[in-house]
Every structure is written in C-alpha cells, then in structure tokens.
mmCIF file of N, CA and C in Angstrom:
data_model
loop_
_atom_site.group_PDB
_atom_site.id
_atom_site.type_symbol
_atom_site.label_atom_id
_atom_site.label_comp_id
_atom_site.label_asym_id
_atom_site.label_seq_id
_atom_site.Cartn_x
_atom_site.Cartn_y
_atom_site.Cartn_z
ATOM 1 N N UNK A 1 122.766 108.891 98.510
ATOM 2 C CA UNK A 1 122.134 107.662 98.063
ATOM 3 C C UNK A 1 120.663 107.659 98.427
ATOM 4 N N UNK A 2 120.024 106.933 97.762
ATOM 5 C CA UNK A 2 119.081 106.982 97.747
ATOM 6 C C UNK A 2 118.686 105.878 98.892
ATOM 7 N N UNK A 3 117.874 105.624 99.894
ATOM 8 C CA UNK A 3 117.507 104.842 101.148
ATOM 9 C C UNK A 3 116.962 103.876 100.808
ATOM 10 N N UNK A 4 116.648 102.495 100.892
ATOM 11 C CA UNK A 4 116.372 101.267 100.301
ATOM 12 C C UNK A 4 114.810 101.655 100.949
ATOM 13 N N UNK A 5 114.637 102.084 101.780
ATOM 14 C CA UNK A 5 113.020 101.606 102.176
ATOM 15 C C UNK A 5 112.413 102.972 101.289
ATOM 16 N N UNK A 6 112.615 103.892 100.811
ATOM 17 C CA UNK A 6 111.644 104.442 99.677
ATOM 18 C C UNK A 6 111.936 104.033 98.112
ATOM 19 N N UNK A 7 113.441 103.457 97.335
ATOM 20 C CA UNK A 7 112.725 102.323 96.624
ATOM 21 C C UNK A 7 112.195 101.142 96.382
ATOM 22 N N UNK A 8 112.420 100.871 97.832
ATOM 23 C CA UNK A 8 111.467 99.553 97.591
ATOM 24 C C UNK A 8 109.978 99.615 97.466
ATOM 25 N N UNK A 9 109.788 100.757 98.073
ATOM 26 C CA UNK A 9 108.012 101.558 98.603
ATOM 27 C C UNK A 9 107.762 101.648 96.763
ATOM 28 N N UNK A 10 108.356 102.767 96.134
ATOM 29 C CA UNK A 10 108.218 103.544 95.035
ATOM 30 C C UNK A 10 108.016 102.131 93.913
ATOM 31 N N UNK A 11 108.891 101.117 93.741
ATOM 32 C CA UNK A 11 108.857 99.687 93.390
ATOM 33 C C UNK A 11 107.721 98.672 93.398
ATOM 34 N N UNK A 12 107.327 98.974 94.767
ATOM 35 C CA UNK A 12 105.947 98.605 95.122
ATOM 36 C C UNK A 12 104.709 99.091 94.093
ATOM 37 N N UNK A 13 104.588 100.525 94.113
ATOM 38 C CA UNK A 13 103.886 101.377 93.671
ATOM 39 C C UNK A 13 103.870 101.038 92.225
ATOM 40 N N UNK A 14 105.109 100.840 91.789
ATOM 41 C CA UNK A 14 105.363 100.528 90.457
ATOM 42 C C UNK A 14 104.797 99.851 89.701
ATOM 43 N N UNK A 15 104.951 98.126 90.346
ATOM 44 C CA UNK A 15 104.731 97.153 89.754
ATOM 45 C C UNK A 15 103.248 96.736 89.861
ATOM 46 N N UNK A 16 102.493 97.550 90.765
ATOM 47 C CA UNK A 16 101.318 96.969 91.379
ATOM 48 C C UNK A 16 100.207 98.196 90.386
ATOM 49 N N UNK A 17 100.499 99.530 90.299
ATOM 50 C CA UNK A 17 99.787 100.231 89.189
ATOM 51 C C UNK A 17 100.527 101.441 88.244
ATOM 52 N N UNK A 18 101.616 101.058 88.038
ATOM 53 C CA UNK A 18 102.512 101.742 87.280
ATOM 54 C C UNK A 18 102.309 100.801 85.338
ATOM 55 N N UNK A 19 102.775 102.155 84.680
ATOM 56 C CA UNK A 19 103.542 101.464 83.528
ATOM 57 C C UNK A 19 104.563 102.695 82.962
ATOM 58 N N UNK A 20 104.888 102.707 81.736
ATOM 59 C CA UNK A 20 105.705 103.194 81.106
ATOM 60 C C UNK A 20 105.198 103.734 79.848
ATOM 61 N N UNK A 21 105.348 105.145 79.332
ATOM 62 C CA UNK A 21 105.175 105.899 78.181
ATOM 63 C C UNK A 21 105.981 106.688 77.627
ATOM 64 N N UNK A 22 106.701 105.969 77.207
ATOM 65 C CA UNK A 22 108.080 106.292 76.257
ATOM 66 C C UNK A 22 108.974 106.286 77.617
ATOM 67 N N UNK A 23 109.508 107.903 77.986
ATOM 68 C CA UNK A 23 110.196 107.892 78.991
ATOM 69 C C UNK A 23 109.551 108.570 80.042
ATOM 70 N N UNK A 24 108.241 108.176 80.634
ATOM 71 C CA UNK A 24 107.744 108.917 81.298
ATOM 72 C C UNK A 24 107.061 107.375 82.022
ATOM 73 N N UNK A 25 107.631 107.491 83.256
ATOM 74 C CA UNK A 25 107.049 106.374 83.803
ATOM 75 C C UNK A 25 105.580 106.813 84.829
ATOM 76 N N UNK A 26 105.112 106.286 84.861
ATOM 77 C CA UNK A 26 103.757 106.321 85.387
ATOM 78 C C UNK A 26 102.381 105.570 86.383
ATOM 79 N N UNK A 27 102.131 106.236 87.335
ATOM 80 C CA UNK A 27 102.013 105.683 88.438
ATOM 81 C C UNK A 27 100.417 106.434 89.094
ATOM 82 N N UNK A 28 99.241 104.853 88.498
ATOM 83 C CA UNK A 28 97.885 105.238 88.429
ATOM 84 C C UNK A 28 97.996 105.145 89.752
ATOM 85 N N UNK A 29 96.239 106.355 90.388
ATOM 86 C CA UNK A 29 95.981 106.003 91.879
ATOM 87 C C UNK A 29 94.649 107.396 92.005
ATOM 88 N N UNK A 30 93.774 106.803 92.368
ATOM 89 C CA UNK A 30 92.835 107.951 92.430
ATOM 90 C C UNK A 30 91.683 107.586 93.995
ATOM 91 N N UNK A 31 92.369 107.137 94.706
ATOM 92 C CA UNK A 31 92.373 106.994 95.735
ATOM 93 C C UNK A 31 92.875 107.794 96.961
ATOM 94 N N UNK A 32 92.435 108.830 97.393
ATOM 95 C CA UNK A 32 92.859 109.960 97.889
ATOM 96 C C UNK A 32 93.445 109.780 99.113
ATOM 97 N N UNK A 33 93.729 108.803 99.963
ATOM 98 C CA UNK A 33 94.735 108.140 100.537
ATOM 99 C C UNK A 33 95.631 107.682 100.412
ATOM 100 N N UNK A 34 95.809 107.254 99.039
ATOM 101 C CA UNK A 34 97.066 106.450 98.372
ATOM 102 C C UNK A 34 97.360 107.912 98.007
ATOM 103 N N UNK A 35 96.970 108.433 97.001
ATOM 104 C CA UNK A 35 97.436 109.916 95.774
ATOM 105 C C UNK A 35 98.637 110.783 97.182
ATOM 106 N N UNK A 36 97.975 110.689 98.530
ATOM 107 C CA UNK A 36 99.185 111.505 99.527
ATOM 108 C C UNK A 36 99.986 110.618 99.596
ATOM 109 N N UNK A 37 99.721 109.771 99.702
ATOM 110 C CA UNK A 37 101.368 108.642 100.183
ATOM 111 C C UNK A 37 102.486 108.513 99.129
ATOM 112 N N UNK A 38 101.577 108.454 98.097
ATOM 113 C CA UNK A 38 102.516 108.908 96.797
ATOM 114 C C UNK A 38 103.162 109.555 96.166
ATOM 115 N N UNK A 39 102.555 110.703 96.675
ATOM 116 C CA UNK A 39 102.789 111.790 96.302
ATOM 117 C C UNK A 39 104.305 112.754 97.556
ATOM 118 N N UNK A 40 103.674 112.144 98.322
ATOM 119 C CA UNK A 40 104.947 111.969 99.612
ATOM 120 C C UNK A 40 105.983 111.228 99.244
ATOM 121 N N UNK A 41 105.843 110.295 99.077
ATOM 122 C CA UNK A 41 107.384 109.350 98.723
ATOM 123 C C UNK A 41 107.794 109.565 97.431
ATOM 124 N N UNK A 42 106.961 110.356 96.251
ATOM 125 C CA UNK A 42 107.621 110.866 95.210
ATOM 126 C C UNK A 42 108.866 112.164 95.469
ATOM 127 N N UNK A 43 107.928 113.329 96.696
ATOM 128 C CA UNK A 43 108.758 114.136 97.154
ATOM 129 C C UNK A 43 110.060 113.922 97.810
ATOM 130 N N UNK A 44 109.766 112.950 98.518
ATOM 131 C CA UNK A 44 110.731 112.662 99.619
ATOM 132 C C UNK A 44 112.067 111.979 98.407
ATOM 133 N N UNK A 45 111.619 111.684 97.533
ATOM 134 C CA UNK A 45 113.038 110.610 96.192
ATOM 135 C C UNK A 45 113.116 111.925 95.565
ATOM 136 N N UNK A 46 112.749 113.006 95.758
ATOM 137 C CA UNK A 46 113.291 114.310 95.126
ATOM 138 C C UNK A 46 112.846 114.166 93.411
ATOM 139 N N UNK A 47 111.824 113.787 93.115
ATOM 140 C CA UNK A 47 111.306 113.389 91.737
ATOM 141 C C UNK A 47 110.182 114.393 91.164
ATOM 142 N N UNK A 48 110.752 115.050 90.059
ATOM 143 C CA UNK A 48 109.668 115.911 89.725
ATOM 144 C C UNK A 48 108.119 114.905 88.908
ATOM 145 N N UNK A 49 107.284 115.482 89.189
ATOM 146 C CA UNK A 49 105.615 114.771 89.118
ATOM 147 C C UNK A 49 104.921 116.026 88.613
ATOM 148 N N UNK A 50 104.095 115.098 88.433
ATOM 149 C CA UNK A 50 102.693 115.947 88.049
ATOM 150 C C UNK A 50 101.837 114.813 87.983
ATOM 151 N N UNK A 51 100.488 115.456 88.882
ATOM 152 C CA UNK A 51 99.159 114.477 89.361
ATOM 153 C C UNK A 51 98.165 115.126 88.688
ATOM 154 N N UNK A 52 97.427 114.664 87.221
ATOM 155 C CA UNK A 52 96.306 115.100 86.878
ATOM 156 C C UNK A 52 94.770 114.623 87.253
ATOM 157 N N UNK A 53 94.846 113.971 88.804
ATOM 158 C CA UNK A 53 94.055 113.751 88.918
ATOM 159 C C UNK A 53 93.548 111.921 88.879
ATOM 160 N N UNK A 54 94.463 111.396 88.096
ATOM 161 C CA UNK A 54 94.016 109.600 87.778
ATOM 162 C C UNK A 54 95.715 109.333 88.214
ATOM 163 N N UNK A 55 96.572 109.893 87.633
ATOM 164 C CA UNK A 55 98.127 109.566 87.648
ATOM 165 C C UNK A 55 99.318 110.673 87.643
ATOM 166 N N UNK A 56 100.256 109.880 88.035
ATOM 167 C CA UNK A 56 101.078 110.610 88.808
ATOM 168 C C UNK A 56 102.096 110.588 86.978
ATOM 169 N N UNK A 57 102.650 111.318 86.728
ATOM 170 C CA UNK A 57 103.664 111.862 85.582
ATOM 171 C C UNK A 57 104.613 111.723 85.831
ATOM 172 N N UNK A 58 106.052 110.839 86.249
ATOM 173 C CA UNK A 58 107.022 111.199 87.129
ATOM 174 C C UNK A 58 108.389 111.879 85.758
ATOM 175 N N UNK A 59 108.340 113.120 85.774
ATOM 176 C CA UNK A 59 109.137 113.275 84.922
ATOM 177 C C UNK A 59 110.453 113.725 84.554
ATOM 178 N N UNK A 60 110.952 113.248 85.350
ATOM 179 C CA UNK A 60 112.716 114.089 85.597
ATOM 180 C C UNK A 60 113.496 113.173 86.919
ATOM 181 N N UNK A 61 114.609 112.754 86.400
ATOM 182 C CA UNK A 61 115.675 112.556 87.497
ATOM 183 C C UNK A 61 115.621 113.490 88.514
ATOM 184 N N UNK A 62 115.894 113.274 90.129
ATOM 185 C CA UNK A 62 116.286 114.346 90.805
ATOM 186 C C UNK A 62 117.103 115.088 90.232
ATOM 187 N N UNK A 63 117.296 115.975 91.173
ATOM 188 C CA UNK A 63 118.384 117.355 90.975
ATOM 189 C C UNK A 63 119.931 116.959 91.167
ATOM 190 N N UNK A 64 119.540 115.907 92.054
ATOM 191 C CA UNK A 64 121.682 114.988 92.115
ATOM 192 C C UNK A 64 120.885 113.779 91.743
ATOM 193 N N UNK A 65 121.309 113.522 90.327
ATOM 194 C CA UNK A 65 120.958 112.200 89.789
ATOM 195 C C UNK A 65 121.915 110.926 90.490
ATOM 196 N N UNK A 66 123.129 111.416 91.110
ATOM 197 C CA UNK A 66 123.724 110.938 92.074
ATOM 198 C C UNK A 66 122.723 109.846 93.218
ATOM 199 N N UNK A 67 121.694 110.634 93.596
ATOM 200 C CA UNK A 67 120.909 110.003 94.575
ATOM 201 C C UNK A 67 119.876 108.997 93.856
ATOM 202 N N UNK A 68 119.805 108.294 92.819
ATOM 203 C CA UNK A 68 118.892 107.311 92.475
ATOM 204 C C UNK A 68 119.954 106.341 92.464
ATOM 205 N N UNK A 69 120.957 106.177 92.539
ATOM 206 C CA UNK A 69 121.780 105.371 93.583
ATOM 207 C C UNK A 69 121.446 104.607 94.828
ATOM 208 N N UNK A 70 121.056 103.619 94.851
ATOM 209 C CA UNK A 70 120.031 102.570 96.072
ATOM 210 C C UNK A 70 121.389 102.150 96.816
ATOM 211 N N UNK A 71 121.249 102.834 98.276
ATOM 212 C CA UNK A 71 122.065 102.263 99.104
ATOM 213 C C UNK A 71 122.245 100.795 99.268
ATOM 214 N N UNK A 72 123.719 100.520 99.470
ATOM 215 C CA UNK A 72 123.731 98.594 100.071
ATOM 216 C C UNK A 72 123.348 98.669 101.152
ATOM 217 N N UNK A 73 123.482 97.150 101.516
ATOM 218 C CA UNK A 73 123.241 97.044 102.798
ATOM 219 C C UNK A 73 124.778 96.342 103.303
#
C-alpha cells in the first residue's frame, strides 16, 4: 500500500501546481528546491517521471499498481 503521508504530500503538489494532459498528469516546479522534493516523493511512490526542466511528466503506474492503493487508517 501505498503510505498516506506521501499521497497526501504528492496531492498537495497536485492541486497547488499540477494539471492534466490527456493521461499524463503533470506537476509544474522550477524551483530547484522544490524540483528535489519532488522528484524524491515521485521516487519514493515508485512513479515513472520525466523532468524537462519546468515539469515533472508523471507517466506510468508503478511496477505493483497494487501499491497506489492509499493505506487506512
């Protein structure tokens, strides 16, 4: 399962400079303090990315799509 405190983080990220392009959700930041934190908690949710520099590409379910499954509490 996936741990409630990195989607709530990733959620965060989302709603505050994210949008959506077709099926490629997307997550602005060119702030080179933010771009690691992001880029960290993208790794850490096992999410394939790509950062050209303005935004993050997030493009693929993990590898156990099993784990985007948000633990209860």
């Amino acid at each position: 399962y996936l741990p409630m405190d990195l989607w709530l983080e990733f959620l965060g990220w989302f709603l505050s400079e994210g949008s959506l392009d077709g099926g490629t959700v997307i997550v602005s930041q060119q702030k080179s303090d933010q771009v690691g934190r992001i880029k960290g908690l993208l790794d850490r949710m096992e999410l394939h990315h790509q950062y050209n520099g303005k935004d993050f590409r997030i493009c693929s379910l993990p590898p156990n799509p099993s784990r985007i499954a948000v633990e209860s509490f």
